[in-house]
Amino acid sequence: KNEVEQSPQNLTAQEGEFITINCSYSVGISALHWLQQHPGGGIVSLFMLSSGKKKHGRLIATINIQEKHSSLHITASHPRDSAVYICAVRYNYGGSQGNLIFGKGTKLSVKP
Amino acid sequence: GAVVSQHPSRVICKSGTSVKIECRSLDFQATTMFWYRQFPKQSLMLMATSNEGSKATYEQGVEKDKFLINHASLTLSTLTVTSAHPEDSSFYICSARGTAYSPLHFGNGTRLTVT
């Protein structure tokens, strides 16, 4: 069982729509990452969160530590946002090297 | 911004041969580098963690004699797939960070096909 659950698995949106991708995890974490994987496989780290909210351009990431839940929002979506978005968490455990556990990803397609 | 360069981006090799993949941090010193494998439509899976100058720590189920990792400098880690088999065909990605809680930077990945 994957300890990091993402929803939805697939998402199709029209250009301009507001998009939300959700991530839930099971135990205490020290950090949560949102990653963007392009069709060629390359990965870009979008956010690293341990609390609250971060914003970068049209992207907003929030995390609720008590509810063990994070969301990634994209405002005014654009076809170039089409990619797989991956949530990854770093759990709190002794001796951790900061290893990440990855969700399966959400494939986003934004239609013009 | 920080960049991690991974090379090659694609490699095709014959069964039984060895393949080396390089991961370089271009503008920061990477004390820790991670190697991941991703099968089609699957999550990224951590294979091993390497700290500069130390032996790599492998995840359960990953054969250390098959996947040789070297992190000899603060800017370079290599993954060598030895005696490759078709089932080793996968997408291999590295990531690197400076300090323990620095942001992670990912390479663009290497598509390995073993024929």
PDB file of C-alpha atoms in Angstrom, chain A residues 2 5-6 9-11 17 32 41 48 54 57 60 66 70-71 73 80 91 93 95 101 105:
ATOM      1  CA  ASN A   2       1.381   3.368  -1.019  1.00  0.00           C
ATOM      2  CA  GLU A   5      -2.069   8.913  -1.839  1.00  0.00           C
ATOM      3  CA  GLN A   6      -2.776  11.402  -4.590  1.00  0.00           C
ATOM      4  CA  GLN A   9      -4.949  10.110 -10.850  1.00  0.00           C
ATOM      5  CA  ASN A  10      -5.892  11.818 -14.102  1.00  0.00           C
ATOM      6  CA  LEU A  11      -7.263  15.277 -14.662  1.00  0.00           C
ATOM      7  CA  GLU A  17      -9.589  26.597 -15.215  1.00  0.00           C
ATOM      8  CA  LEU A  32       6.471  17.535   1.660  1.00  0.00           C
ATOM      9  CA  GLY A  41      10.711  12.348 -17.726  1.00  0.00           C
ATOM     10  CA  MET A  48       9.051  22.071  -0.447  1.00  0.00           C
ATOM     11  CA  LYS A  54       3.652  28.797  -0.525  1.00  0.00           C
ATOM     12  CA  GLY A  57       3.523  32.490  -9.915  1.00  0.00           C
ATOM     13  CA  ILE A  60       0.003  27.589  -4.784  1.00  0.00           C
ATOM     14  CA  GLN A  66      -2.976  18.006  11.541  1.00  0.00           C
ATOM     15  CA  SER A  70      -1.577  18.920   1.068  1.00  0.00           C
ATOM     16  CA  SER A  71      -3.005  20.527  -2.031  1.00  0.00           C
ATOM     17  CA  HIS A  73      -3.441  24.599  -6.940  1.00  0.00           C
ATOM     18  CA  ARG A  80       2.023  24.153 -20.896  1.00  0.00           C
ATOM     19  CA  TYR A  91       8.883  11.020   7.088  1.00  0.00           C
ATOM     20  CA  TYR A  93      12.145   8.737  11.755  1.00  0.00           C
ATOM     21  CA  GLY A  95      18.471   8.238  11.279  1.00  0.00           C
ATOM     22  CA  ILE A 101       8.201   8.435  -0.417  1.00  0.00           C
ATOM     23  CA  GLY A 105       1.351  11.149  -9.536  1.00  0.00           C
TER      24      GLY A 105
END
